[in-house]
Backbone as JSON, one array per atom type, in Angstrom:
{
  "sequence": "MLWMGLFLVLMGGLMVFKTQLLWELTEKWKSNDGTEPSDLYMLNTRVGGAIFTLVGSAVFLVDILL",
  "N": [[109.69, 108.04, 116.63], [107.52, 106.49, 117.09], [106.4, 105.93, 114.62], [108.32, 104.24, 113.55], [108.12, 101.99, 115.2], [105.5, 101.19, 114.57], [105.84, 100.63, 111.84], [107.66, 98.45, 112.0], [106.07, 96.55, 113.33], [104.01, 96.18, 111.44], [105.49, 95.21, 109.22], [106.56, 92.91, 110.38], [104.21, 91.46, 110.86], [103.41, 91.02, 108.21], [105.54, 89.41, 107.39], [105.18, 87.16, 109.0], [102.52, 86.26, 108.58], [101.95, 86.44, 105.81], [103.86, 85.02, 104.27], [104.26, 83.59, 101.87], [103.37, 85.43, 99.9], [105.24, 87.49, 100.3], [107.55, 86.13, 99.5], [106.95, 85.72, 96.79], [106.99, 88.35, 95.86], [109.61, 89.18, 96.33], [111.61, 87.14, 96.05], [111.03, 85.16, 94.17], [111.85, 85.4, 91.49], [114.5, 84.76, 91.63], [114.68, 82.05, 91.91], [115.32, 78.81, 90.52], [113.3, 76.98, 89.65], [111.01, 78.3, 90.52], [108.59, 77.68, 91.86], [107.72, 77.35, 94.58], [108.52, 78.59, 97.9], [111.33, 77.45, 99.89], [111.29, 75.27, 102.77], [113.07, 76.14, 104.71], [113.38, 78.85, 104.06], [110.78, 79.74, 104.61], [110.62, 79.24, 107.4], [112.76, 80.86, 108.39], [111.9, 83.41, 107.59], [109.5, 83.69, 108.99], [110.39, 83.54, 111.66], [112.06, 85.79, 111.7], [110.08, 87.7, 111.23], [108.58, 87.47, 113.58], [110.45, 88.44, 115.41], [110.75, 91.07, 114.44], [108.16, 91.98, 115.01], [108.08, 91.81, 117.81], [110.16, 93.6, 118.55], [109.22, 95.94, 117.35], [106.85, 96.29, 118.81], [107.93, 96.74, 121.34], [109.33, 99.15, 120.88], [107.17, 100.78, 120.26], [105.72, 100.68, 122.69], [107.63, 101.81, 124.51], [107.87, 104.34, 123.43], [105.3, 105.35, 123.89], [105.11, 105.23, 126.67], [107.16, 106.89, 127.54]],
  "CA": [[109.92, 106.63, 116.96], [106.24, 105.8, 117.04], [106.23, 105.43, 113.26], [109.23, 103.11, 113.36], [107.51, 100.85, 115.88], [104.36, 100.77, 113.77], [106.38, 100.02, 110.63], [108.21, 97.14, 112.34], [104.96, 95.65, 113.63], [103.34, 95.85, 110.18], [106.38, 94.34, 108.43], [106.62, 91.63, 111.07], [102.96, 90.76, 110.58], [103.49, 90.56, 106.82], [106.5, 88.31, 107.32], [104.66, 85.98, 109.69], [101.24, 85.76, 108.07], [101.9, 86.44, 104.35], [105.21, 84.63, 103.86], [104.22, 83.21, 100.45], [103.29, 86.67, 99.13], [106.53, 88.15, 100.41], [108.47, 85.37, 98.65], [106.62, 85.99, 95.39], [107.38, 89.71, 95.52], [111.04, 89.48, 96.48], [112.57, 86.07, 95.82], [110.62, 84.17, 93.16], [112.63, 85.56, 90.28], [115.83, 84.2, 91.86], [114.58, 80.6, 91.99], [115.41, 78.11, 89.24], [112.0, 76.46, 89.25], [110.04, 79.34, 90.82], [107.28, 77.15, 92.2], [107.36, 77.66, 95.97], [109.71, 78.8, 98.75], [111.78, 76.3, 100.66], [110.87, 75.25, 104.18], [114.02, 76.96, 105.47], [113.0, 80.25, 103.82], [109.53, 80.0, 105.35], [110.95, 79.29, 108.82], [113.58, 82.05, 108.67], [111.09, 84.61, 107.41], [108.54, 83.78, 110.1], [111.14, 83.87, 112.89], [112.42, 87.2, 111.56], [108.86, 88.49, 111.4], [108.25, 87.49, 115.01], [111.41, 89.34, 116.04], [110.34, 92.42, 114.04], [106.94, 92.33, 115.73], [108.44, 92.04, 119.22], [110.95, 94.84, 118.66], [108.31, 97.04, 117.04], [105.96, 96.47, 119.95], [108.73, 97.34, 122.42], [109.55, 100.55, 120.51], [105.87, 101.42, 120.38], [105.43, 100.83, 124.12], [108.57, 102.75, 125.11], [107.52, 105.68, 122.96], [104.07, 105.78, 124.55], [105.35, 105.39, 128.1], [108.11, 107.98, 127.83]],
  "C": [[108.64, 105.82, 116.88], [106.01, 105.19, 115.66], [107.12, 104.22, 112.98], [108.68, 101.85, 114.01], [106.34, 100.3, 115.09], [104.81, 100.07, 112.49], [106.91, 98.62, 110.91], [107.11, 96.12, 112.65], [104.25, 95.23, 112.35], [104.2, 94.92, 109.31], [106.5, 92.96, 109.06], [105.37, 90.82, 110.83], [102.92, 90.23, 109.16], [104.41, 89.35, 106.7], [105.96, 87.03, 107.95], [103.45, 85.4, 108.97], [101.14, 85.69, 106.55], [103.28, 86.1, 103.78], [105.26, 84.29, 102.37], [104.19, 84.46, 99.56], [104.62, 87.41, 99.15], [107.57, 87.46, 99.53], [108.22, 85.68, 97.18], [107.07, 87.38, 94.96], [108.88, 89.91, 95.5], [112.0, 88.39, 96.0], [112.23, 85.12, 94.66], [111.49, 84.24, 91.91], [114.04, 84.98, 90.41], [115.85, 82.68, 91.82], [114.66, 79.97, 90.6], [114.06, 77.6, 88.76], [110.86, 77.43, 89.54], [108.67, 78.86, 91.22], [106.85, 77.51, 93.61], [108.63, 77.85, 96.79], [110.08, 77.53, 99.51], [111.26, 76.4, 102.09], [111.78, 76.13, 105.04], [113.71, 78.44, 105.28], [111.77, 80.62, 104.62], [109.82, 80.16, 106.85], [111.72, 80.56, 109.17], [112.77, 83.33, 108.57], [110.1, 84.77, 108.56], [109.23, 84.11, 111.42], [111.57, 85.34, 112.85], [111.22, 88.11, 111.75], [108.43, 88.57, 112.85], [109.18, 88.43, 115.76], [111.07, 90.79, 115.71], [109.14, 92.87, 114.85], [107.24, 92.62, 117.2], [109.2, 93.35, 119.4], [110.06, 96.05, 118.37], [107.34, 97.33, 118.17], [106.69, 97.13, 121.11], [108.98, 98.82, 122.12], [108.27, 101.35, 120.68], [105.52, 101.69, 121.85], [106.34, 101.85, 124.79], [108.22, 104.17, 124.68], [106.27, 106.21, 123.64], [104.33, 106.07, 126.02], [106.28, 106.56, 128.45], [107.68, 109.2, 127.15]]
}
């Protein structure tokens, strides 16, 4: 479980701090103009990243404490 918590924290950090890079790797090819992600995509990805980070931190803490 420790690895899962670490993975979630790392993915959450990527989603929060490197949103543009994540969009270029996964979604750019789907866009008609392919210039930049929408504001809604940026917001949703960052909120999801924050949730990943919180859940990963909780898993990490529970695994250490138990």
